Amino acid sequence: MQERAPSPAFEQLSDTNRGPLVIITTYIFLICSCLAVTVKIWTRLAISRNVALTDWSMLACLACAFGQAIALTLSVNSGLGRHIDALSSAEVETASQAFYASNILAVAVLGSAKASVILLIVSIQPLRPVLVGCYSLLGVVGAWMVAGMLALAFQCDVPKPWVLGPETCVDQYAVQIGLGAVNVATDVIIVVMAYLMMRTTQVASSRRWAVVAMFGVRIATPPFAICALIAYRTYYANVDRTWHAVMPAIWTQVMLHASLITACIPSIKRFLADVQSGLMGATISEQYELTHSGGKATQLQSGSGTGFGSRIASRLGGVSNSSMGRSRGRENEKDSTQEEIYGHRAFARQSRGKSHTEENESVKGLASNVIHQKIDYEIEFEQRGDEHIWSDGGRTHRSSSEGQEKFP
């Protein structure tokens, strides 16, 4: 049987075609971004069972990244990465249209990633000055994203604003410089906001800087943005733009996905267990509680950190141990209270009958549990409207309209 010849590669790297470099870079980083967003969303659903605004913004960012990658792939397939004189006029126009669309979607990716980080800080509900600053920064990012997309969409004359040539366009490099400057500035301000959020938190310096570093990894994005701007200078200075568009496209991909991945890091890192003493409160070990409190779980909380730490835990994918401790304490206290009440009821019924009659086995078991379990707090409850039975230390009391009886 004759074997079929393998199909040719989608793109082949050669001295006259550098487009495959763009494809490889794009999809390697896109896979990494998909993994980061998947872990972020899974962590949020596993902890809080709902999707917040920061997660929706990240999903929108990933959707735009997919669209941008597809547009760039179409551009490479149509001739981006090859010399313009080796392409037909139809190929040049198709490559120009796809590259034009990818640049517009790139601004949407950056804006959505920034908004996701800002909304994450807002959801933690920091102090009012930081909160106002975050809302202001969110407005700046939104305005920058809309203005940037419009500027790129109408940088050249209609009806063909995607034309790569400089003849009918505004100063395109100046547009890129303006967009890049705001892009870098907003990333730096986001890191500053995260620092201001943690500055007044009562936690060790090493812990505080660990939290700030998780937001601060975003500072890795501006260097890639600067490299992209340098590459765009060469691109706009040459007429053979399909050939010189390779390096700007590669640096843009690195910048986009670095922005996307660093926006996911604060949510996928369960760091709250390491900083719980300062942010959430100290907890007493369960073994110590059961040994020294007679089976009643207790909780020692620091006054300043509990609410703030719990908010950080729920937003960043951590579990609030203080909440778990309080829940266990309430459950244990409820069980002890119910057991005490049921024991007193059984004991009261048995005392109202014959003093020395043989006890029912189930009642005897309940009463024995009460005798053996010494609880140092007082429990009161009402029975049959006018009867009142309570426990004080090791003695049980019963009062009614006819008087008070004591049961040893």
CSV table of C-alpha atoms in Angstrom, one decimal:
chain,number,residue,atom,x,y,z
A,1,MET,CA,0.0,0.0,0.0
A,2,GLN,CA,1.4,3.4,-1.0
A,3,GLU,CA,2.0,5.7,1.9
A,4,ARG,CA,0.6,9.2,1.7
A,5,ALA,CA,3.1,12.1,1.7
A,6,PRO,CA,2.9,14.3,4.8
A,7,SER,CA,1.1,17.6,4.3
A,8,PRO,CA,3.3,20.7,4.3
A,9,ALA,CA,3.8,22.7,7.4
A,10,PHE,CA,1.4,25.6,8.0
A,11,GLU,CA,4.3,28.0,7.9
A,12,GLN,CA,8.0,27.4,7.1
A,13,LEU,CA,10.7,29.5,8.6
A,14,SER,CA,13.2,30.7,6.0
A,15,ASP,CA,15.4,33.6,5.0
A,16,THR,CA,12.5,35.2,3.2
A,17,ASN,CA,9.7,34.3,5.7
A,18,ARG,CA,10.0,35.2,9.3
A,19,GLY,CA,6.2,34.9,10.0
A,20,PRO,CA,6.5,31.5,11.9
A,21,LEU,CA,8.4,33.3,14.7
A,22,VAL,CA,5.3,35.3,15.4
A,23,ILE,CA,3.1,32.2,15.3
A,24,ILE,CA,5.3,30.3,17.7
A,25,THR,CA,5.6,33.2,20.2
A,26,THR,CA,1.9,33.9,20.0
A,27,TYR,CA,0.6,30.5,20.8
A,28,ILE,CA,3.2,29.6,23.4
A,29,PHE,CA,2.2,32.6,25.5
A,30,LEU,CA,-1.5,32.1,24.7
A,31,ILE,CA,-1.3,28.6,26.2
A,32,CYS,CA,0.4,29.9,29.3
A,33,SER,CA,-2.3,32.6,29.7
A,34,CYS,CA,-5.1,30.0,29.3
A,35,LEU,CA,-3.5,28.0,32.1
A,36,ALA,CA,-3.2,31.0,34.4
A,37,VAL,CA,-6.8,32.1,33.8
A,38,THR,CA,-8.1,28.6,34.3
A,39,VAL,CA,-6.3,28.2,37.6
A,40,LYS,CA,-7.6,31.7,38.7
A,41,ILE,CA,-11.2,30.9,37.9
A,42,TRP,CA,-11.0,27.4,39.4
A,43,THR,CA,-9.5,28.8,42.6
A,44,ARG,CA,-12.3,31.4,42.9
A,45,LEU,CA,-15.1,28.8,42.3
A,46,ALA,CA,-13.5,26.4,44.7
A,47,ILE,CA,-13.5,29.0,47.5
A,48,SER,CA,-16.5,31.3,47.0
A,49,ARG,CA,-18.7,29.4,44.5
A,50,ASN,CA,-19.2,32.6,42.4
A,51,VAL,CA,-17.5,34.7,39.8
A,52,ALA,CA,-16.7,38.3,40.7
A,53,LEU,CA,-16.2,41.3,38.4
A,54,THR,CA,-12.4,40.8,38.5
A,55,ASP,CA,-12.9,37.3,37.0
A,56,TRP,CA,-15.3,38.5,34.3
A,57,SER,CA,-12.8,41.1,33.3
A,58,MET,CA,-10.1,38.5,33.1
A,59,LEU,CA,-12.4,36.2,31.0
A,60,ALA,CA,-13.0,39.2,28.6
A,61,CYS,CA,-9.2,39.7,28.5
A,62,LEU,CA,-8.6,36.1,27.5
A,63,ALA,CA,-11.4,36.3,24.9
A,64,CYS,CA,-9.7,39.4,23.3
A,65,ALA,CA,-6.3,37.6,23.5
A,66,PHE,CA,-7.8,34.7,21.5
A,67,GLY,CA,-9.2,37.2,18.9
A,68,GLN,CA,-5.9,39.0,18.7
A,69,ALA,CA,-4.0,35.7,18.2
A,70,ILE,CA,-6.4,34.6,15.4
A,71,ALA,CA,-6.1,38.0,13.6
A,72,LEU,CA,-2.3,37.9,13.8
A,73,THR,CA,-2.3,34.3,12.5
A,74,LEU,CA,-4.3,35.4,9.5
A,75,SER,CA,-1.9,38.3,8.9
A,76,VAL,CA,1.1,35.9,8.9
A,77,ASN,CA,-0.7,33.5,6.6
A,78,SER,CA,-1.4,36.4,4.2
A,79,GLY,CA,2.2,37.6,4.1
A,80,LEU,CA,3.3,39.3,7.3
A,81,GLY,CA,6.9,38.3,7.8
A,82,ARG,CA,7.7,38.4,4.1
A,83,HIS,CA,9.0,41.2,1.8
A,84,ILE,CA,6.2,43.4,0.5
A,85,ASP,CA,7.5,43.2,-3.1
A,86,ALA,CA,7.0,39.4,-3.0
A,87,LEU,CA,3.3,39.7,-2.2
A,88,SER,CA,0.3,40.4,-4.4
A,89,SER,CA,-1.9,43.4,-3.8
A,90,ALA,CA,-4.6,41.2,-2.4
A,91,GLU,CA,-2.2,39.6,0.1
A,92,VAL,CA,-0.9,42.9,1.2
A,93,GLU,CA,-4.4,44.2,1.9
A,94,THR,CA,-5.5,41.0,3.8
A,95,ALA,CA,-2.3,41.1,5.9
A,96,SER,CA,-2.8,44.8,6.6
A,97,GLN,CA,-6.5,44.2,7.7
A,98,ALA,CA,-5.6,41.4,10.0
A,99,PHE,CA,-2.6,43.2,11.5
A,100,TYR,CA,-4.8,46.3,12.0
A,101,ALA,CA,-7.4,44.2,13.9
A,102,SER,CA,-4.7,42.6,16.0
A,103,ASN,CA,-3.4,46.0,17.2
A,104,ILE,CA,-6.8,47.2,18.2
A,105,LEU,CA,-7.5,44.0,20.1
A,106,ALA,CA,-4.1,44.3,21.8
A,107,VAL,CA,-5.3,47.5,23.5
A,108,ALA,CA,-8.5,45.7,24.7
A,109,VAL,CA,-6.3,42.9,26.2
A,110,LEU,CA,-4.2,45.4,28.1
A,111,GLY,CA,-7.1,47.4,29.4
A,112,SER,CA,-9.0,44.3,30.6
A,113,ALA,CA,-6.0,42.9,32.4
A,114,LYS,CA,-5.4,46.2,34.2
A,115,ALA,CA,-9.1,46.5,35.1
A,116,SER,CA,-9.1,43.0,36.6
A,117,VAL,CA,-6.2,43.8,39.0
A,118,ILE,CA,-7.8,47.1,40.0
A,119,LEU,CA,-11.2,45.4,40.6
A,120,LEU,CA,-9.4,42.8,42.7
A,121,ILE,CA,-8.0,45.5,45.0
A,122,VAL,CA,-11.4,47.2,45.1
A,123,SER,CA,-13.1,44.0,46.1
A,124,ILE,CA,-10.8,43.7,49.2
A,125,GLN,CA,-12.3,47.0,50.4
A,126,PRO,CA,-9.2,48.8,51.5
A,127,LEU,CA,-9.1,52.2,53.2
A,128,ARG,CA,-11.1,55.0,51.6
A,129,PRO,CA,-8.1,56.9,50.1
A,130,VAL,CA,-6.9,53.7,48.4
A,131,LEU,CA,-10.5,52.9,47.3
A,132,VAL,CA,-11.0,56.3,45.8
A,133,GLY,CA,-7.6,56.1,44.0
A,134,CYS,CA,-8.6,52.7,42.6
A,135,TYR,CA,-11.9,54.0,41.2
A,136,SER,CA,-10.1,57.0,39.7
A,137,LEU,CA,-7.4,54.7,38.1
A,138,LEU,CA,-10.2,52.4,36.8
A,139,GLY,CA,-11.7,55.4,35.0
A,140,VAL,CA,-8.3,56.4,33.6
A,141,VAL,CA,-7.8,52.9,32.3
A,142,GLY,CA,-11.2,52.7,30.7
A,143,ALA,CA,-10.8,56.1,29.0
A,144,TRP,CA,-7.3,55.0,27.8
A,145,MET,CA,-8.6,51.8,26.4
A,146,VAL,CA,-11.5,53.4,24.5
A,147,ALA,CA,-9.3,56.3,23.2
A,148,GLY,CA,-6.5,53.9,22.2
A,149,MET,CA,-8.8,51.7,20.2
A,150,LEU,CA,-10.4,54.6,18.4
A,151,ALA,CA,-7.0,56.2,17.7
A,152,LEU,CA,-5.7,53.0,16.1
A,153,ALA,CA,-9.0,52.4,14.3
A,154,PHE,CA,-8.9,55.8,12.6
A,155,GLN,CA,-5.1,56.4,12.3
A,156,CYS,CA,-5.4,56.3,8.5
A,157,ASP,CA,-8.0,57.7,6.1
A,158,VAL,CA,-11.2,55.9,5.5
A,159,PRO,CA,-12.5,53.8,3.7
A,160,LYS,CA,-9.2,51.9,4.2
A,161,PRO,CA,-7.9,52.8,7.6
A,162,TRP,CA,-5.9,49.5,7.7
A,163,VAL,CA,-3.4,50.6,5.0
A,164,LEU,CA,0.1,49.9,6.2
A,165,GLY,CA,1.7,52.7,4.1
A,166,PRO,CA,2.4,56.1,5.8
A,167,GLU,CA,1.0,58.2,2.9
A,168,THR,CA,-2.6,58.6,4.2
A,169,CYS,CA,-2.0,58.2,7.9
A,170,VAL,CA,-1.3,60.4,10.9
A,171,ASP,CA,2.0,60.1,12.8
A,172,GLN,CA,1.4,56.5,13.8
A,173,TYR,CA,4.6,56.3,15.9
A,174,ALA,CA,3.4,59.3,18.0
A,175,VAL,CA,0.2,57.4,18.6
A,176,GLN,CA,2.1,54.4,19.8
A,177,ILE,CA,4.3,56.5,22.1
A,178,GLY,CA,1.2,58.1,23.7
A,179,LEU,CA,-0.5,54.8,24.3
A,180,GLY,CA,2.7,53.2,25.5
A,181,ALA,CA,3.4,56.0,28.0
A,182,VAL,CA,0.0,55.7,29.6
A,183,ASN,CA,0.3,51.9,29.6
A,184,VAL,CA,3.5,52.0,31.5
A,185,ALA,CA,2.3,54.6,34.0
A,186,THR,CA,-0.9,52.8,34.9
A,187,ASP,CA,1.0,49.6,35.6
A,188,VAL,CA,3.3,51.4,38.0
A,189,ILE,CA,0.4,53.1,39.7
A,190,ILE,CA,-1.3,49.7,40.2
A,191,VAL,CA,1.7,48.4,42.0
A,192,VAL,CA,1.7,51.6,44.2
A,193,MET,CA,-1.9,51.0,45.0
A,194,ALA,CA,-1.2,47.5,46.2
A,195,TYR,CA,1.6,48.8,48.4
A,196,LEU,CA,-0.6,51.5,49.9
A,197,MET,CA,-3.3,48.9,50.6
A,198,MET,CA,-0.8,46.9,52.7
A,199,ARG,CA,1.2,49.7,54.2
A,200,THR,CA,-1.0,50.2,57.3
A,201,THR,CA,-1.7,46.5,57.8
A,202,GLN,CA,-0.4,45.2,61.1
A,203,VAL,CA,1.9,42.5,59.8
A,204,ALA,CA,5.6,41.8,59.7
A,205,SER,CA,7.6,43.6,57.1
A,206,SER,CA,8.6,40.3,55.4
A,207,ARG,CA,4.9,39.3,55.1
A,208,ARG,CA,3.8,42.7,53.9
A,209,TRP,CA,6.4,42.7,51.1
A,210,ALA,CA,5.4,39.2,50.1
A,211,VAL,CA,1.9,40.4,49.5
A,212,VAL,CA,3.1,43.5,47.7
A,213,ALA,CA,5.4,41.4,45.5
A,214,MET,CA,2.5,39.3,44.3
A,215,PHE,CA,0.9,42.5,42.9
A,216,GLY,CA,4.3,43.9,42.1
A,217,VAL,CA,5.2,41.3,39.5
A,218,ARG,CA,3.2,43.4,37.2
A,219,ILE,CA,6.2,45.8,37.1
A,220,ALA,CA,7.7,43.2,34.6
A,221,THR,CA,5.3,44.4,31.9
A,222,PRO,CA,6.7,47.9,31.3
A,223,PRO,CA,10.1,46.7,30.0
A,224,PHE,CA,8.4,44.6,27.3
A,225,ALA,CA,6.2,47.6,26.4
A,226,ILE,CA,9.4,49.7,26.0
A,227,CYS,CA,10.9,47.0,23.7
A,228,ALA,CA,7.8,47.0,21.6
A,229,LEU,CA,7.9,50.8,21.2
A,230,ILE,CA,11.6,50.6,20.1
A,231,ALA,CA,10.7,47.9,17.5
A,232,TYR,CA,7.8,50.0,16.3
A,233,ARG,CA,10.2,52.9,15.5
A,234,THR,CA,12.0,50.7,13.0
A,235,TYR,CA,8.7,49.4,11.6
A,236,TYR,CA,7.2,52.9,11.0
A,237,ALA,CA,10.5,54.2,9.5
A,238,ASN,CA,10.5,51.6,6.6
A,239,VAL,CA,8.3,51.1,3.6
A,240,ASP,CA,8.6,47.3,3.6
A,241,ARG,CA,6.3,47.0,6.6
A,242,THR,CA,5.2,43.4,6.1
A,243,TRP,CA,8.8,42.4,6.7
A,244,HIS,CA,9.6,44.7,9.6
A,245,ALA,CA,6.3,44.0,11.4
A,246,VAL,CA,7.8,40.8,12.9
A,247,MET,CA,9.7,42.2,15.8
A,248,PRO,CA,6.9,44.7,16.9
A,249,ALA,CA,4.4,41.8,16.8
A,250,ILE,CA,6.7,39.5,18.9
A,251,TRP,CA,7.3,42.1,21.6
A,252,THR,CA,3.6,43.0,21.6
A,253,GLN,CA,2.7,39.3,22.3
A,254,VAL,CA,5.2,39.1,25.1
A,255,MET,CA,3.9,42.3,26.6
A,256,LEU,CA,0.2,41.3,26.3
A,257,HIS,CA,0.6,37.9,27.9
A,258,ALA,CA,2.9,39.1,30.6
A,259,SER,CA,0.2,41.6,31.5
A,260,LEU,CA,-2.4,38.9,31.5
A,261,ILE,CA,-0.5,36.3,33.5
A,262,THR,CA,0.7,38.8,36.1
A,263,ALA,CA,-2.9,39.9,36.6
A,264,CYS,CA,-3.8,36.3,37.6
A,265,ILE,CA,-0.9,35.8,40.1
A,266,PRO,CA,-2.5,37.5,43.1
A,267,SER,CA,-5.6,35.3,42.8
A,268,ILE,CA,-4.0,32.0,42.3
A,269,LYS,CA,-1.5,32.3,45.1
A,270,ARG,CA,-3.0,31.0,48.4
A,271,PHE,CA,-0.7,33.1,50.5
A,272,LEU,CA,-3.1,34.0,53.3
A,273,ALA,CA,-2.0,31.1,55.5
A,274,ASP,CA,1.4,32.7,55.7
A,275,VAL,CA,0.1,36.1,56.8
A,276,GLN,CA,-2.9,35.1,58.8
A,277,SER,CA,-1.5,36.4,62.2
A,278,GLY,CA,-1.3,39.9,60.9
A,279,LEU,CA,-4.3,40.0,58.6
A,280,MET,CA,-6.8,37.6,60.1
A,281,GLY,CA,-6.0,36.9,63.8
A,282,ALA,CA,-4.3,34.3,65.8
A,283,THR,CA,-5.9,30.9,66.3
A,284,ILE,CA,-5.5,28.5,69.2
A,285,SER,CA,-4.8,24.9,68.1
A,286,GLU,CA,-7.7,22.5,68.2
A,287,GLN,CA,-5.8,20.1,70.4
A,288,TYR,CA,-5.1,22.8,73.0
A,289,GLU,CA,-8.7,23.9,72.9
A,290,LEU,CA,-10.1,20.5,73.5
A,291,THR,CA,-7.6,19.9,76.4
A,292,HIS,CA,-8.0,23.1,78.3
A,293,SER,CA,-11.5,24.3,77.6
A,294,GLY,CA,-13.5,21.2,78.4
A,295,GLY,CA,-14.4,20.4,74.9
A,296,LYS,CA,-15.5,24.0,74.0
A,297,ALA,CA,-13.6,25.5,71.1
A,298,THR,CA,-12.4,29.0,71.5
A,299,GLN,CA,-11.0,31.7,69.3
A,300,LEU,CA,-8.5,34.4,70.0
A,301,GLN,CA,-8.6,37.1,67.5
A,302,SER,CA,-6.6,40.2,66.9
A,303,GLY,CA,-8.8,43.2,66.8
A,304,SER,CA,-7.5,44.9,63.6
A,305,GLY,CA,-7.0,42.2,61.1
A,306,THR,CA,-10.0,39.8,61.1
A,307,GLY,CA,-12.4,41.5,58.7
A,308,PHE,CA,-9.7,42.8,56.3
A,309,GLY,CA,-7.9,39.4,56.2
A,310,SER,CA,-11.1,37.5,55.6
A,311,ARG,CA,-11.9,39.8,52.6
A,312,ILE,CA,-8.4,39.2,51.2
A,313,ALA,CA,-8.8,35.5,51.7
A,314,SER,CA,-12.1,35.3,49.8
A,315,ARG,CA,-10.9,37.5,47.0
A,316,LEU,CA,-7.4,36.0,46.5
A,317,GLY,CA,-8.3,32.4,46.8
A,318,GLY,CA,-7.5,31.8,50.5
A,319,VAL,CA,-9.5,30.3,53.3
A,320,SER,CA,-10.0,32.3,56.4
A,321,ASN,CA,-8.9,30.1,59.3
A,322,SER,CA,-10.4,32.5,61.7
A,323,SER,CA,-13.8,31.9,60.2
A,324,MET,CA,-13.2,28.2,60.3
A,325,GLY,CA,-12.3,28.5,63.9
A,326,ARG,CA,-15.4,30.5,64.8
A,327,SER,CA,-17.5,28.0,62.9
A,328,ARG,CA,-16.0,25.1,64.8
A,329,GLY,CA,-16.5,26.9,68.1
A,330,ARG,CA,-20.1,27.7,67.4
A,331,GLU,CA,-20.8,24.1,66.4
A,332,ASN,CA,-19.1,22.6,69.5
A,333,GLU,CA,-20.9,25.1,71.8
A,334,LYS,CA,-24.2,24.3,70.2
A,335,ASP,CA,-23.6,20.5,70.6
A,336,SER,CA,-22.6,21.0,74.3
A,337,THR,CA,-25.7,23.2,74.9
A,338,GLN,CA,-28.1,20.8,73.4
A,339,GLU,CA,-26.6,17.8,75.2
A,340,GLU,CA,-26.8,19.7,78.5
A,341,ILE,CA,-30.5,20.7,77.9
A,342,TYR,CA,-31.5,17.2,77.0
A,343,GLY,CA,-29.7,15.8,80.0
A,344,HIS,CA,-31.5,18.3,82.4
A,345,ARG,CA,-34.9,17.5,80.9
A,346,ALA,CA,-34.3,13.8,81.4
A,347,PHE,CA,-33.0,14.3,84.9
A,348,ALA,CA,-36.0,16.6,85.8
A,349,ARG,CA,-38.5,14.0,84.6
A,350,GLN,CA,-36.8,11.3,86.6
A,351,SER,CA,-36.8,13.4,89.8
A,352,ARG,CA,-40.5,14.3,89.6
A,353,GLY,CA,-41.3,10.6,89.8
A,354,LYS,CA,-40.2,8.2,92.5
A,355,SER,CA,-36.8,9.1,93.9
A,356,HIS,CA,-35.4,5.6,94.0
A,357,THR,CA,-37.1,3.9,91.0
A,358,GLU,CA,-35.0,2.2,88.4
A,359,GLU,CA,-33.9,4.7,85.7
A,360,ASN,CA,-34.7,4.1,82.1
A,361,GLU,CA,-31.5,3.2,80.2
A,362,SER,CA,-31.7,6.0,77.7
A,363,VAL,CA,-32.4,8.6,80.4
A,364,LYS,CA,-29.6,7.2,82.5
A,365,GLY,CA,-27.2,7.6,79.7
A,366,LEU,CA,-28.1,11.2,79.1
A,367,ALA,CA,-27.9,12.0,82.8
A,368,SER,CA,-24.5,10.3,83.1
A,369,ASN,CA,-23.2,12.4,80.3
A,370,VAL,CA,-24.3,15.5,82.1
A,371,ILE,CA,-22.6,14.4,85.3
A,372,HIS,CA,-19.3,13.6,83.6
A,373,GLN,CA,-19.1,16.6,81.4
A,374,LYS,CA,-18.3,19.7,83.6
A,375,ILE,CA,-19.1,22.9,81.8
A,376,ASP,CA,-18.4,26.2,83.5
A,377,TYR,CA,-21.0,28.4,81.9
A,378,GLU,CA,-24.7,28.8,82.7
A,379,ILE,CA,-27.5,27.7,80.5
A,380,GLU,CA,-31.1,28.7,80.9
A,381,PHE,CA,-34.2,27.5,79.0
A,382,GLU,CA,-38.0,27.6,79.4
A,383,GLN,CA,-40.1,24.4,79.7
A,384,ARG,CA,-43.9,24.2,79.7
A,385,GLY,CA,-44.5,27.9,79.9
A,386,ASP,CA,-44.2,28.5,83.7
A,387,GLU,CA,-41.3,26.2,84.5
A,388,HIS,CA,-37.7,27.4,84.6
A,389,ILE,CA,-34.7,25.0,84.8
A,390,TRP,CA,-31.1,26.1,84.8
A,391,SER,CA,-27.7,24.9,85.7
A,392,ASP,CA,-25.2,26.6,87.9
A,393,GLY,CA,-21.8,24.9,88.2
A,394,GLY,CA,-22.5,21.4,89.3
A,395,ARG,CA,-26.1,21.9,90.6
A,396,THR,CA,-29.4,22.0,88.7
A,397,HIS,CA,-32.3,24.3,89.7
A,398,ARG,CA,-36.0,24.3,88.8
A,399,SER,CA,-38.4,27.1,89.6
A,400,SER,CA,-42.1,27.5,89.0
A,401,SER,CA,-45.1,29.5,90.1
A,402,GLU,CA,-45.4,27.3,93.2
A,403,GLY,CA,-41.8,27.8,94.4
A,404,GLN,CA,-38.3,26.6,93.7
A,405,GLU,CA,-36.9,23.1,93.8
A,406,LYS,CA,-33.2,22.1,93.7
A,407,PHE,CA,-31.8,18.9,92.3
A,408,PRO,CA,-28.4,17.9,93.4
